[in-house]
Coordinates of C-alpha atoms in Angstrom, one line a residue:
M15 CA 172.3 -30.6 -140.7
V16 CA 174.6 -30.1 -137.7
D17 CA 173.3 -33.3 -136.2
R18 CA 174.1 -35.2 -139.4
V19 CA 177.7 -34.1 -139.7
T20 CA 178.2 -34.9 -136.0
E21 CA 177.0 -38.4 -136.6
L22 CA 179.6 -38.9 -139.5
L23 CA 182.3 -37.3 -137.2
D24 CA 181.5 -39.4 -134.2
F25 CA 181.7 -42.6 -136.5
D26 CA 185.2 -41.8 -137.6
L27 CA 186.3 -40.8 -134.1
A28 CA 184.9 -44.1 -132.7
L29 CA 186.9 -45.8 -135.5
V30 CA 190.0 -44.0 -134.1
D31 CA 189.4 -45.2 -130.7
S32 CA 188.7 -48.7 -131.6
I33 CA 191.8 -49.0 -133.6
A34 CA 194.1 -47.4 -131.2
G35 CA 192.6 -49.4 -128.4
G36 CA 193.2 -52.7 -130.3
R37 CA 189.5 -53.6 -130.2
P38 CA 187.0 -53.3 -133.1
A39 CA 183.9 -51.6 -131.8
S40 CA 180.9 -53.8 -131.9
S41 CA 179.1 -51.6 -134.5
L42 CA 182.1 -51.6 -136.7
E43 CA 182.3 -55.2 -138.0
E44 CA 184.0 -54.4 -141.0
V45 CA 187.1 -53.3 -138.8
A46 CA 187.8 -57.0 -137.9
V47 CA 190.5 -57.2 -140.3
C48 CA 194.4 -57.4 -140.2
L49 CA 195.4 -53.7 -139.5
P50 CA 198.9 -52.4 -138.8
D51 CA 199.9 -52.0 -135.1
L52 CA 198.4 -48.6 -134.2
K53 CA 197.6 -49.4 -130.6
G54 CA 197.8 -46.1 -128.5
T55 CA 198.2 -43.9 -131.6
A56 CA 194.7 -42.4 -131.5
G57 CA 195.9 -38.8 -131.9
S58 CA 198.1 -39.6 -134.8
I59 CA 196.2 -41.9 -137.0
R60 CA 195.5 -40.4 -140.4
F61 CA 192.5 -41.6 -142.3
V62 CA 191.8 -41.1 -146.1
G63 CA 188.3 -41.7 -147.3
F64 CA 187.5 -42.9 -150.8
D65 CA 184.3 -43.0 -152.9
E66 CA 183.5 -43.1 -156.5
A67 CA 181.0 -41.3 -158.8
G68 CA 179.7 -42.6 -162.4
R69 CA 180.1 -46.3 -161.7
G70 CA 176.7 -46.9 -163.5
A71 CA 176.6 -44.4 -166.1
L72 CA 176.6 -45.2 -169.9
A73 CA 178.8 -42.4 -170.8
G74 CA 181.8 -40.6 -169.5
P75 CA 184.6 -41.6 -167.0
V76 CA 184.2 -43.1 -163.5
A77 CA 185.8 -40.9 -161.0
V78 CA 187.3 -41.7 -157.5
A79 CA 188.1 -39.0 -154.9
C80 CA 190.1 -39.3 -151.7
V81 CA 189.9 -37.0 -148.9
H82 CA 192.0 -36.6 -145.8
L83 CA 190.7 -34.3 -142.8
D84 CA 192.6 -33.5 -139.5
L85 CA 190.4 -35.0 -136.9
P86 CA 190.3 -34.0 -133.3
S87 CA 192.6 -36.3 -131.4
G88 CA 189.7 -38.3 -130.0
R89 CA 186.7 -38.3 -127.9
G90 CA 188.5 -36.3 -125.3
S91 CA 189.1 -33.6 -127.7
S92 CA 187.9 -30.0 -126.9
E93 CA 184.5 -29.0 -128.0
L94 CA 186.2 -26.1 -130.0
D95 CA 188.0 -28.9 -132.3
R96 CA 184.6 -30.5 -133.0
E97 CA 182.7 -27.4 -133.4
A98 CA 185.3 -26.1 -136.0
I99 CA 184.7 -29.2 -138.1
V100 CA 180.9 -29.2 -137.7
S101 CA 180.7 -25.6 -138.5
V102 CA 182.8 -25.8 -141.7
L103 CA 181.2 -29.0 -143.0
A104 CA 177.6 -28.3 -141.8
G105 CA 175.3 -30.1 -144.1
L106 CA 177.8 -32.8 -145.1
D107 CA 176.0 -36.1 -146.1
D108 CA 176.2 -38.8 -148.8
S109 CA 176.2 -36.7 -152.1
K110 CA 173.2 -38.6 -153.3
R111 CA 171.0 -37.0 -150.6
L112 CA 172.1 -33.5 -151.6
T113 CA 171.0 -31.0 -154.2
P114 CA 173.4 -30.0 -156.7
R115 CA 173.7 -26.3 -155.1
R116 CA 174.1 -27.9 -151.7
R117 CA 176.9 -30.2 -153.1
G118 CA 178.7 -27.3 -154.9
A119 CA 179.0 -25.4 -151.7
L120 CA 180.2 -28.3 -149.5
Y121 CA 182.7 -29.1 -152.3
E122 CA 184.2 -25.7 -151.9
A123 CA 184.1 -26.2 -147.9
I124 CA 186.1 -29.4 -148.2
V125 CA 188.6 -28.7 -150.8
S126 CA 189.5 -25.5 -148.6
V127 CA 190.2 -27.6 -145.5
A128 CA 191.1 -31.0 -146.5
D129 CA 193.9 -32.8 -148.4
W130 CA 192.4 -34.5 -151.5
G131 CA 192.7 -36.1 -154.9
I132 CA 190.6 -37.1 -157.7
G133 CA 191.4 -39.5 -160.3
C134 CA 189.4 -40.9 -163.3
A135 CA 189.3 -44.0 -165.7
S136 CA 187.9 -43.4 -169.1
A137 CA 185.0 -45.0 -171.0
S138 CA 187.6 -46.8 -173.1
E139 CA 189.4 -48.1 -169.9
I140 CA 186.1 -49.3 -168.4
D141 CA 185.4 -51.2 -171.6
R142 CA 188.8 -52.8 -171.7
W143 CA 189.3 -53.6 -168.0
G144 CA 185.7 -53.8 -166.7
I145 CA 184.2 -51.4 -164.2
V146 CA 185.6 -52.9 -161.0
R147 CA 189.3 -52.7 -162.3
A148 CA 188.7 -49.3 -163.7
C149 CA 187.4 -48.1 -160.3
R150 CA 190.7 -49.2 -158.7
I151 CA 192.8 -47.6 -161.5
A152 CA 190.9 -44.3 -160.8
A153 CA 191.3 -44.8 -157.0
R154 CA 195.2 -45.2 -157.4
R155 CA 195.4 -42.2 -159.7
A156 CA 193.3 -40.0 -157.0
Y157 CA 195.7 -41.4 -154.2
A158 CA 198.8 -40.5 -156.1
K159 CA 197.8 -36.9 -155.8
M160 CA 197.5 -36.8 -152.1
P161 CA 199.9 -34.5 -150.4
V162 CA 199.9 -36.7 -147.2
T163 CA 200.7 -40.3 -146.5
P164 CA 197.7 -41.8 -144.4
D165 CA 197.7 -44.6 -142.1
L166 CA 194.4 -46.1 -143.0
G167 CA 192.1 -45.9 -146.1
L168 CA 188.4 -46.0 -145.6
F169 CA 186.5 -47.2 -148.6
D170 CA 182.9 -47.5 -149.6
R171 CA 182.4 -51.2 -150.0
G172 CA 183.5 -52.7 -153.3
L173 CA 186.3 -50.0 -153.8
S174 CA 189.9 -50.6 -153.2
L175 CA 193.4 -49.5 -154.4
A176 CA 194.5 -53.2 -154.7
G177 CA 195.2 -54.6 -158.0
E178 CA 197.8 -56.5 -160.1
G179 CA 199.0 -58.4 -156.9
T180 CA 200.8 -55.4 -155.6
A181 CA 200.2 -53.3 -152.4
V182 CA 199.4 -49.8 -152.9
G183 CA 198.8 -47.2 -150.3
P184 CA 197.5 -47.8 -146.7
A185 CA 195.9 -50.6 -144.9
E186 CA 192.3 -50.7 -146.1
I187 CA 189.0 -50.8 -144.3
Q188 CA 185.8 -51.4 -146.4
I189 CA 182.6 -49.9 -144.9
T190 CA 179.1 -50.9 -145.9
H191 CA 177.4 -47.6 -147.0
G192 CA 180.2 -45.8 -145.9
D193 CA 179.2 -42.6 -147.8
A194 CA 176.3 -42.4 -145.4
R195 CA 178.3 -43.5 -142.1
S196 CA 181.8 -41.9 -142.3
L197 CA 182.9 -38.2 -142.5
H198 CA 185.8 -39.1 -144.8
V199 CA 183.9 -41.2 -147.1
S200 CA 181.0 -38.8 -147.3
A201 CA 183.3 -35.9 -148.1
A202 CA 185.0 -38.1 -150.8
S203 CA 181.6 -38.9 -152.3
I204 CA 180.9 -35.2 -152.7
V205 CA 184.3 -34.4 -154.3
A206 CA 184.0 -37.2 -156.7
K207 CA 180.4 -36.3 -157.7
V208 CA 181.0 -32.6 -158.2
G209 CA 184.3 -33.3 -160.0
R210 CA 182.7 -35.8 -162.4
D211 CA 179.6 -33.6 -163.0
A212 CA 182.0 -30.9 -164.1
I213 CA 183.6 -33.2 -166.5
M214 CA 180.3 -34.3 -168.0
E215 CA 179.2 -30.5 -168.4
N216 CA 182.4 -29.8 -170.4
L217 CA 181.8 -32.9 -172.5
D218 CA 178.2 -31.7 -173.4
P219 CA 179.0 -29.1 -176.1
R220 CA 181.7 -31.4 -177.6
F221 CA 179.2 -34.3 -178.1
P222 CA 175.8 -32.6 -178.8
G223 CA 172.5 -34.3 -178.9
Y224 CA 173.0 -36.7 -175.9
G225 CA 172.0 -34.2 -173.1
L226 CA 175.3 -35.0 -171.0
S227 CA 175.2 -31.9 -169.0
R228 CA 171.6 -32.8 -167.8
H229 CA 171.6 -36.5 -167.1
K230 CA 175.6 -36.6 -166.4
G231 CA 176.0 -39.7 -168.6
Y232 CA 173.4 -41.9 -166.8
G233 CA 170.9 -44.1 -168.5
T234 CA 167.8 -41.9 -168.6
A235 CA 165.1 -42.5 -170.9
T236 CA 166.2 -39.4 -172.9
H237 CA 169.7 -40.6 -173.1
R238 CA 168.8 -44.1 -174.3
D239 CA 166.8 -42.6 -177.1
A240 CA 169.7 -40.4 -178.1
I241 CA 172.0 -43.6 -178.2
R242 CA 169.4 -45.3 -180.4
R243 CA 169.2 -42.2 -182.8
L244 CA 172.8 -41.3 -182.9
G245 CA 174.6 -44.3 -181.8
P246 CA 177.2 -44.1 -179.0
S247 CA 180.1 -41.6 -179.1
I248 CA 183.7 -42.0 -178.3
V249 CA 182.9 -41.2 -174.6
H250 CA 180.2 -43.8 -174.4
R251 CA 181.0 -47.2 -172.6
R252 CA 180.3 -49.5 -175.4
S253 CA 180.0 -52.5 -173.0
F254 CA 177.4 -50.7 -171.2
C255 CA 175.6 -49.7 -174.3
A256 CA 175.5 -53.1 -175.9
R257 CA 172.1 -53.9 -174.9
I258 CA 170.6 -50.6 -176.1
E259 CA 172.2 -51.3 -179.5
S260 CA 171.0 -54.9 -179.5
A261 CA 167.5 -53.8 -178.8
E262 CA 167.7 -51.4 -181.6
S263 CA 168.8 -54.1 -184.0

């Protein structure tokens, strides 16, 4: 577990070094984009990581979280700085690789040491705008809650703050499988997942019969059967459920 969080931390530190040195690292092909002039600023670059949860669910909102952690000032940082992060966040990984219990423990650790925000877009907004735009709306809502102003946003690929032709927030770097590579994006994946799971558990008693607390709105066989029997509720994404309803007809 310690080795894994060290890998994630080293990825973000390598990113700091590459940007401050004005040279995208060879293993970070995504960094070859137009960035603000941050050369020589390794010790002061602030990252914020973004990831979403619930993108493919049939019910409930999509949730996006953003997380900022105070990193050591670079690869020359003291081992004490590194050890502190590794110790507090031991076991950190892509949320999909963790058990619910472990995610919950890491969520508590992250929110105790990080600046963070979480935003949602509802099922009706997803139906109205489509999932890509809804994710961006949720990301902007999460970012609006951040108490710090970062220099760079690290996004799991496909996610962005951009929209409606206006610039929002920091310069962006999209990272393929960012939740399995970056400390910040991985932390955001856990905050988004735990936060959204709590929403679905709270919705369950209000919309009985669907089993929302068990499958969290995803398209399990049990959930699909419930939609066929009961029809979609107001928290279901009708654009996502259309095929199920068509098959029943």
